[in-house]
Structure formats: C-alpha cells, structure tokens
Amino acid sequence: MPSFEKYLTEVDVKKQVAIPSDFVQHLPDYEGGRTITFPVHDVSGKLWENFGYYIRKGDDYPKPVFQKGWREYVRDKCLKPGDKIIFRVERNGDNGAPIYTIAAQKKIELLGSTIWSSEF
C-alpha cells in the first residue's frame, strides 16, 4: 500500500505540510488551480471530511502540500515540530476504492532516550 512518513518541521505545524512529489499519483486527480478535497480517516476513527491538497508553483518544480484541514488536524492532535505523521492509501475490499488514512506519532524524550507514542 502506498504511504509516506514525515517528521514535522515548524512550517509543517504552523502552515502546511509538503507531500512527496511522487506520492501525488496516489491522491485524487489534481485539476489545477484549486484545492482538491477528499475524506481522510485517522487511526482513532475520526473522519476528516475536507482534507485537501494543492500544488504550489515553485521556481524549480511544483510542490504539492496538504493545506485544507491540515491545521485542524495539527491542533486536534497537538502536533509539534519533531512529531511524525504516516499517510497511507489503502483499498476498499469491496470495490477497490481508495481509503486515505493518517496517523500521528508524538516524539517523547524520556531519560535520554527517544520513544514514539501511538496514535492518540
């Protein structure tokens, strides 16, 4: 199943998160010039109905980003720089339709070691 992981930066947490360019092929078709929204499930069972991405025009190459619904997700999960997200595309067993899922892991420093929490 297609997926990507990303350790969040300050920009990711405050504004938008970059999507790997080669992952866009697994998202709903981009129609240019506007945000494409689609439902995303987090692993706690919550449905984010209007998660969205668009492709920024960059100097060197187009840059896809999650923006719509992203800040609400960050606030809901209390994400900070250094935390990690895992975004996956699964397939519905009945009809093969894509099911988009996201999980967050919090970075926890404990007695000099780093551990990762499960989705919360």
Tab-separated table of N, CA and C in Angstrom:
chain	number	residue	atom	x	y	z
A	1	MET	N	0.841	-1.170	0.000
A	1	MET	CA	0.000	0.000	0.000
A	1	MET	C	0.889	1.237	0.000
A	2	PRO	N	0.586	2.212	-0.839
A	2	PRO	CA	1.398	3.430	-0.913
A	2	PRO	C	1.315	4.217	0.395
A	3	SER	N	2.447	4.751	0.828
A	3	SER	CA	2.468	5.540	2.054
A	3	SER	C	3.690	6.444	2.071
A	4	PHE	N	3.651	7.421	2.971
A	4	PHE	CA	4.847	8.197	3.254
A	4	PHE	C	4.829	8.592	4.722
A	5	GLU	N	6.027	8.809	5.259
A	5	GLU	CA	6.202	9.277	6.629
A	5	GLU	C	6.903	10.619	6.569
A	6	LYS	N	6.590	11.486	7.531
A	6	LYS	CA	7.255	12.782	7.559
A	6	LYS	C	7.418	13.237	8.995
A	7	TYR	N	8.641	13.626	9.337
A	7	TYR	CA	8.911	14.275	10.604
A	7	TYR	C	8.580	15.752	10.397
A	8	LEU	N	7.740	16.285	11.251
A	8	LEU	CA	7.218	17.621	11.034
A	8	LEU	C	8.208	18.712	11.420
A	9	THR	N	8.228	19.748	10.595
A	9	THR	CA	9.030	20.938	10.860
A	9	THR	C	8.118	22.023	11.425
A	10	GLU	N	8.702	23.138	11.793
A	10	GLU	CA	7.905	24.255	12.298
A	10	GLU	C	6.925	24.761	11.235
A	11	VAL	N	7.362	24.853	9.984
A	11	VAL	CA	6.472	25.279	8.895
A	11	VAL	C	5.330	24.283	8.720
A	12	ASP	N	5.633	22.990	8.785
A	12	ASP	CA	4.599	21.958	8.663
A	12	ASP	C	3.514	22.150	9.729
A	13	VAL	N	3.930	22.435	10.940
A	13	VAL	CA	2.999	22.543	12.055
A	13	VAL	C	2.202	23.850	11.999
A	14	LYS	N	2.826	24.923	11.559
A	14	LYS	CA	2.170	26.233	11.573
A	14	LYS	C	1.351	26.537	10.328
A	15	LYS	N	1.693	25.920	9.190
A	15	LYS	CA	1.049	26.350	7.954
A	15	LYS	C	0.522	25.200	7.099
A	16	GLN	N	1.408	24.440	6.538
A	16	GLN	CA	1.049	23.368	5.609
A	16	GLN	C	2.166	22.344	5.605
A	17	VAL	N	1.882	21.156	5.105
A	17	VAL	CA	2.906	20.114	5.086
A	17	VAL	C	3.141	19.667	3.643
A	18	ALA	N	4.401	19.589	3.280
A	18	ALA	CA	4.758	19.157	1.932
A	18	ALA	C	4.493	17.665	1.767
A	19	ILE	N	4.026	17.314	0.599
A	19	ILE	CA	3.766	15.923	0.224
A	19	ILE	C	4.858	15.518	-0.762
A	20	PRO	N	5.453	14.339	-0.628
A	20	PRO	CA	6.447	13.924	-1.624
A	20	PRO	C	5.826	13.966	-3.032
A	21	SER	N	6.537	14.565	-3.955
A	21	SER	CA	6.019	14.739	-5.327
A	21	SER	C	5.576	13.427	-5.953
A	22	ASP	N	6.311	12.357	-5.708
A	22	ASP	CA	5.963	11.079	-6.328
A	22	ASP	C	4.746	10.418	-5.669
A	23	PHE	N	4.269	10.974	-4.545
A	23	PHE	CA	3.091	10.414	-3.880
A	23	PHE	C	1.785	10.950	-4.468
A	24	VAL	N	1.854	12.078	-5.147
A	24	VAL	CA	0.643	12.717	-5.687
A	24	VAL	C	-0.132	11.766	-6.596
A	25	GLN	N	0.554	10.873	-7.275
A	25	GLN	CA	-0.136	9.929	-8.166
A	25	GLN	C	-1.132	9.046	-7.417
A	26	HIS	N	-1.011	8.957	-6.095
A	26	HIS	CA	-1.910	8.127	-5.292
A	26	HIS	C	-3.081	8.917	-4.693
A	27	LEU	N	-3.102	10.221	-4.920
A	27	LEU	CA	-4.164	11.080	-4.410
A	27	LEU	C	-5.195	11.330	-5.507
A	28	PRO	N	-6.370	11.873	-5.150
A	28	PRO	CA	-7.348	12.211	-6.190
A	28	PRO	C	-6.713	13.134	-7.229
A	29	ASP	N	-7.147	13.017	-8.466
A	29	ASP	CA	-6.565	13.793	-9.563
A	29	ASP	C	-6.623	15.290	-9.290
A	30	TYR	N	-5.486	15.935	-9.501
A	30	TYR	CA	-5.390	17.381	-9.329
A	30	TYR	C	-5.909	18.050	-10.587
A	31	GLU	N	-6.790	19.024	-10.396
A	31	GLU	CA	-7.414	19.680	-11.537
A	31	GLU	C	-6.808	21.040	-11.826
A	32	GLY	N	-5.757	21.395	-11.120
A	32	GLY	CA	-5.056	22.651	-11.372
A	32	GLY	C	-5.775	23.865	-10.813
A	33	GLY	N	-5.015	24.695	-10.116
A	33	GLY	CA	-5.527	25.966	-9.671
A	33	GLY	C	-6.432	25.980	-8.457
A	34	ARG	N	-6.815	24.841	-7.963
A	34	ARG	CA	-7.674	24.846	-6.782
A	34	ARG	C	-7.331	23.662	-5.885
A	35	THR	N	-7.769	23.761	-4.645
A	35	THR	CA	-7.535	22.697	-3.683
A	35	THR	C	-8.481	21.533	-3.959
A	36	ILE	N	-7.944	20.337	-3.966
A	36	ILE	CA	-8.738	19.121	-4.128
A	36	ILE	C	-8.986	18.559	-2.735
A	37	THR	N	-10.247	18.400	-2.361
A	37	THR	CA	-10.569	17.857	-1.042
A	37	THR	C	-11.048	16.411	-1.160
A	38	PHE	N	-10.791	15.652	-0.105
A	38	PHE	CA	-11.169	14.240	-0.053
A	38	PHE	C	-11.201	13.813	1.405
A	39	PRO	N	-11.940	12.756	1.726
A	39	PRO	CA	-12.020	12.309	3.120
A	39	PRO	C	-10.771	11.541	3.540
A	40	VAL	N	-10.346	11.794	4.771
A	40	VAL	CA	-9.197	11.096	5.352
A	40	VAL	C	-9.625	10.590	6.726
A	41	HIS	N	-9.314	9.342	7.012
A	41	HIS	CA	-9.612	8.728	8.306
A	41	HIS	C	-8.342	8.708	9.138
A	42	ASP	N	-8.446	9.105	10.415
A	42	ASP	CA	-7.276	8.885	11.259
A	42	ASP	C	-7.470	7.551	11.974
A	43	VAL	N	-6.411	7.040	12.545
A	43	VAL	CA	-6.483	5.687	13.093
A	43	VAL	C	-7.295	5.602	14.379
A	44	SER	N	-7.676	6.757	14.930
A	44	SER	CA	-8.572	6.734	16.092
A	44	SER	C	-10.030	6.630	15.646
A	45	GLY	N	-10.269	6.663	14.324
A	45	GLY	CA	-11.612	6.509	13.787
A	45	GLY	C	-12.271	7.797	13.346
A	46	LYS	N	-11.641	8.932	13.601
A	46	LYS	CA	-12.232	10.213	13.214
A	46	LYS	C	-12.120	10.419	11.706
A	47	LEU	N	-13.197	10.915	11.114
A	47	LEU	CA	-13.212	11.207	9.679
A	47	LEU	C	-12.987	12.700	9.484
A	48	TRP	N	-11.965	13.018	8.702
A	48	TRP	CA	-11.661	14.392	8.321
A	48	TRP	C	-12.216	14.549	6.901
A	49	GLU	N	-13.423	15.093	6.789
A	49	GLU	CA	-14.143	15.075	5.522
A	49	GLU	C	-13.563	15.980	4.448
A	50	ASN	N	-12.904	17.057	4.840
A	50	ASN	CA	-12.424	18.012	3.846
A	50	ASN	C	-10.922	18.226	3.902
A	51	PHE	N	-10.185	17.149	3.985
A	51	PHE	CA	-8.727	17.243	3.907
A	51	PHE	C	-8.405	17.651	2.472
A	52	GLY	N	-7.439	18.501	2.272
A	52	GLY	CA	-7.200	18.927	0.900
A	52	GLY	C	-5.744	19.192	0.586
A	53	TYR	N	-5.445	19.074	-0.697
A	53	TYR	CA	-4.098	19.393	-1.157
A	53	TYR	C	-4.180	20.242	-2.411
A	54	TYR	N	-3.109	20.948	-2.656
A	54	TYR	CA	-2.960	21.662	-3.919
A	54	TYR	C	-1.484	21.630	-4.278
A	55	ILE	N	-1.180	22.072	-5.470
A	55	ILE	CA	0.210	22.056	-5.927
A	55	ILE	C	0.671	23.497	-6.104
A	56	ARG	N	1.622	23.884	-5.253
A	56	ARG	CA	2.190	25.234	-5.331
A	56	ARG	C	3.093	25.309	-6.541
A	57	LYS	N	3.087	26.433	-7.158
A	57	LYS	CA	4.006	26.665	-8.269
A	57	LYS	C	5.333	27.119	-7.673
A	58	GLY	N	6.383	26.349	-7.908
A	58	GLY	CA	7.691	26.680	-7.372
A	58	GLY	C	8.624	27.141	-8.468
A	59	ASP	N	9.770	27.648	-8.050
A	59	ASP	CA	10.763	28.092	-9.019
A	59	ASP	C	11.322	26.923	-9.820
A	60	ASP	N	11.595	25.808	-9.131
A	60	ASP	CA	12.235	24.681	-9.781
A	60	ASP	C	11.257	23.596	-10.206
A	61	TYR	N	10.272	23.328	-9.377
A	61	TYR	CA	9.318	22.257	-9.668
A	61	TYR	C	8.062	22.483	-8.839
A	62	PRO	N	6.937	21.946	-9.274
A	62	PRO	CA	5.702	22.086	-8.482
A	62	PRO	C	5.847	21.383	-7.138
A	63	LYS	N	5.271	21.979	-6.091
A	63	LYS	CA	5.389	21.434	-4.738
A	63	LYS	C	4.004	21.129	-4.185
A	64	PRO	N	3.624	19.848	-4.074
A	64	PRO	CA	2.323	19.501	-3.503
A	64	PRO	C	2.336	19.649	-1.982
A	65	VAL	N	1.232	20.175	-1.434
A	65	VAL	CA	1.115	20.362	0.010
A	65	VAL	C	-0.302	20.052	0.484
A	66	PHE	N	-0.390	19.497	1.704
A	66	PHE	CA	-1.671	19.419	2.389
A	66	PHE	C	-1.868	20.780	3.038
A	67	GLN	N	-3.035	21.363	2.808
A	67	GLN	CA	-3.310	22.636	3.446
A	67	GLN	C	-4.700	22.638	4.067
A	68	LYS	N	-5.717	22.408	3.279
A	68	LYS	CA	-7.089	22.445	3.801
A	68	LYS	C	-7.292	21.299	4.798
A	69	GLY	N	-7.744	21.636	5.985
A	69	GLY	CA	-7.962	20.640	7.023
A	69	GLY	C	-6.704	20.274	7.803
A	70	TRP	N	-5.555	20.623	7.273
A	70	TRP	CA	-4.289	20.258	7.911
A	70	TRP	C	-4.133	20.923	9.274
A	71	ARG	N	-4.375	22.240	9.357
A	71	ARG	CA	-4.195	22.946	10.629
A	71	ARG	C	-5.137	22.396	11.706
A	72	GLU	N	-6.352	22.042	11.311
A	72	GLU	CA	-7.297	21.480	12.271
A	72	GLU	C	-6.779	20.139	12.796
A	73	TYR	N	-6.203	19.344	11.904
A	73	TYR	CA	-5.631	18.057	12.314
A	73	TYR	C	-4.482	18.287	13.300
A	74	VAL	N	-3.596	19.227	12.983
A	74	VAL	CA	-2.453	19.541	13.854
A	74	VAL	C	-2.944	19.970	15.233
A	75	ARG	N	-3.930	20.854	15.271
A	75	ARG	CA	-4.460	21.317	16.566
A	75	ARG	C	-5.115	20.177	17.341
A	76	ASP	N	-5.900	19.367	16.640
A	76	ASP	CA	-6.601	18.265	17.302
A	76	ASP	C	-5.620	17.275	17.921
A	77	LYS	N	-4.515	17.028	17.257
A	77	LYS	CA	-3.525	16.055	17.727
A	77	LYS	C	-2.403	16.690	18.543
A	78	CYS	N	-2.450	18.029	18.701
A	78	CYS	CA	-1.414	18.765	19.463
A	78	CYS	C	-0.011	18.465	18.924
A	79	LEU	N	0.119	18.476	17.604
A	79	LEU	CA	1.405	18.144	16.991
A	79	LEU	C	2.389	19.294	17.118
A	80	LYS	N	3.663	18.921	17.220
A	80	LYS	CA	4.759	19.873	17.348
A	80	LYS	C	5.879	19.475	16.395
A	81	PRO	N	6.798	20.406	16.105
A	81	PRO	CA	7.960	20.027	15.289
A	81	PRO	C	8.667	18.822	15.912
A	82	GLY	N	9.061	17.885	15.068
A	82	GLY	CA	9.717	16.661	15.528
A	82	GLY	C	8.777	15.476	15.617
A	83	ASP	N	7.448	15.746	15.721
A	83	ASP	CA	6.477	14.654	15.698
A	83	ASP	C	6.415	14.095	14.273
A	84	LYS	N	5.760	12.964	14.123
A	84	LYS	CA	5.762	12.283	12.822
A	84	LYS	C	4.336	11.968	12.393
A	85	ILE	N	4.092	12.077	11.078
A	85	ILE	CA	2.832	11.598	10.517
A	85	ILE	C	3.131	10.459	9.548
A	86	ILE	N	2.160	9.587	9.421
A	86	ILE	CA	2.215	8.497	8.453
A	86	ILE	C	0.918	8.570	7.661
A	87	PHE	N	1.039	8.748	6.358
A	87	PHE	CA	-0.131	8.863	5.490
A	87	PHE	C	-0.140	7.657	4.561
A	88	ARG	N	-1.290	6.969	4.486
A	88	ARG	CA	-1.387	5.748	3.670
A	88	ARG	C	-2.611	5.791	2.765
A	89	VAL	N	-2.511	5.047	1.684
A	89	VAL	CA	-3.660	4.812	0.816
A	89	VAL	C	-3.921	3.316	0.841
A	90	GLU	N	-5.089	2.955	1.341
A	90	GLU	CA	-5.494	1.550	1.376
A	90	GLU	C	-6.607	1.362	0.348
A	91	ARG	N	-6.997	0.142	0.119
A	91	ARG	CA	-8.063	-0.135	-0.854
A	91	ARG	C	-9.242	-0.799	-0.163
A	92	ASN	N	-10.434	-0.331	-0.497
A	92	ASN	CA	-11.664	-0.924	-0.011
A	92	ASN	C	-11.755	-2.330	-0.575
A	93	GLY	N	-11.962	-3.311	0.280
A	93	GLY	CA	-12.035	-4.708	-0.154
A	93	GLY	C	-13.220	-5.006	-1.045
A	94	ASP	N	-14.289	-4.229	-0.919
A	94	ASP	CA	-15.485	-4.481	-1.712
A	94	ASP	C	-15.362	-3.974	-3.143
A	95	ASN	N	-14.868	-2.739	-3.290
A	95	ASN	CA	-14.874	-2.139	-4.630
A	95	ASN	C	-13.528	-1.584	-5.082
A	96	GLY	N	-12.510	-1.709	-4.248
A	96	GLY	CA	-11.187	-1.247	-4.633
A	96	GLY	C	-10.986	0.255	-4.559
A	97	ALA	N	-11.990	0.981	-4.065
A	97	ALA	CA	-11.870	2.438	-3.949
A	97	ALA	C	-10.801	2.790	-2.918
A	98	PRO	N	-10.098	3.891	-3.122
A	98	PRO	CA	-9.059	4.277	-2.163
A	98	PRO	C	-9.648	4.736	-0.834
A	99	ILE	N	-8.972	4.378	0.234
A	99	ILE	CA	-9.287	4.852	1.577
A	99	ILE	C	-8.006	5.512	2.087
A	100	TYR	N	-8.089	6.798	2.373
A	100	TYR	CA	-6.921	7.560	2.813
A	100	TYR	C	-6.896	7.590	4.328
A	101	THR	N	-5.745	7.253	4.912
A	101	THR	CA	-5.609	7.241	6.366
A	101	THR	C	-4.379	8.031	6.789
A	102	ILE	N	-4.468	8.614	7.978
A	102	ILE	CA	-3.344	9.351	8.542
A	102	ILE	C	-3.186	8.954	9.999
A	103	ALA	N	-1.957	8.862	10.442
A	103	ALA	CA	-1.647	8.572	11.841
A	103	ALA	C	-0.576	9.549	12.298
A	104	ALA	N	-0.601	9.875	13.562
A	104	ALA	CA	0.395	10.767	14.140
A	104	ALA	C	1.111	10.049	15.271
A	105	GLN	N	2.392	10.323	15.387
A	105	GLN	CA	3.185	9.800	16.496
A	105	GLN	C	3.907	10.967	17.141
A	106	LYS	N	3.794	11.056	18.460
A	106	LYS	CA	4.459	12.110	19.212
A	106	LYS	C	5.840	11.642	19.637
A	107	LYS	N	6.787	12.532	19.481
A	107	LYS	CA	8.146	12.265	19.927
A	107	LYS	C	8.217	12.561	21.420
A	108	ILE	N	8.666	11.577	22.187
A	108	ILE	CA	8.763	11.725	23.638
A	108	ILE	C	10.205	11.452	24.058
A	109	GLU	N	10.803	12.435	24.721
A	109	GLU	CA	12.147	12.272	25.267
A	109	GLU	C	11.992	11.807	26.715
A	110	LEU	N	12.584	10.660	27.023
A	110	LEU	CA	12.440	10.090	28.358
A	110	LEU	C	13.772	9.513	28.815
A	111	LEU	N	14.330	10.087	29.839
A	111	LEU	CA	15.596	9.620	30.412
A	111	LEU	C	16.686	9.468	29.351
A	112	GLY	N	16.778	10.465	28.474
A	112	GLY	CA	17.820	10.468	27.461
A	112	GLY	C	17.540	9.615	26.244
A	113	SER	N	16.370	8.993	26.173
A	113	SER	CA	16.005	8.167	25.026
A	113	SER	C	14.784	8.773	24.335
A	114	THR	N	14.675	8.519	23.045
A	114	THR	CA	13.512	8.965	22.288
A	114	THR	C	12.599	7.777	22.061
A	115	ILE	N	11.316	7.962	22.407
A	115	ILE	CA	10.321	6.946	22.106
A	115	ILE	C	9.194	7.615	21.331
A	116	TRP	N	8.425	6.823	20.612
A	116	TRP	CA	7.330	7.346	19.805
A	116	TRP	C	6.020	6.819	20.351
A	117	SER	N	5.083	7.736	20.601
A	117	SER	CA	3.765	7.331	21.072
A	117	SER	C	2.970	6.749	19.921
A	118	SER	N	1.939	6.026	20.256
A	118	SER	CA	0.985	5.552	19.263
A	118	SER	C	0.014	6.674	18.953
A	119	GLU	N	-0.826	6.456	17.946
A	119	GLU	CA	-1.879	7.431	17.624
A	119	GLU	C	-2.715	7.689	18.854
A	120	PHE	N	-3.163	8.905	18.990
A	120	PHE	CA	-3.927	9.324	20.164
A	120	PHE	C	-5.183	10.021	19.725
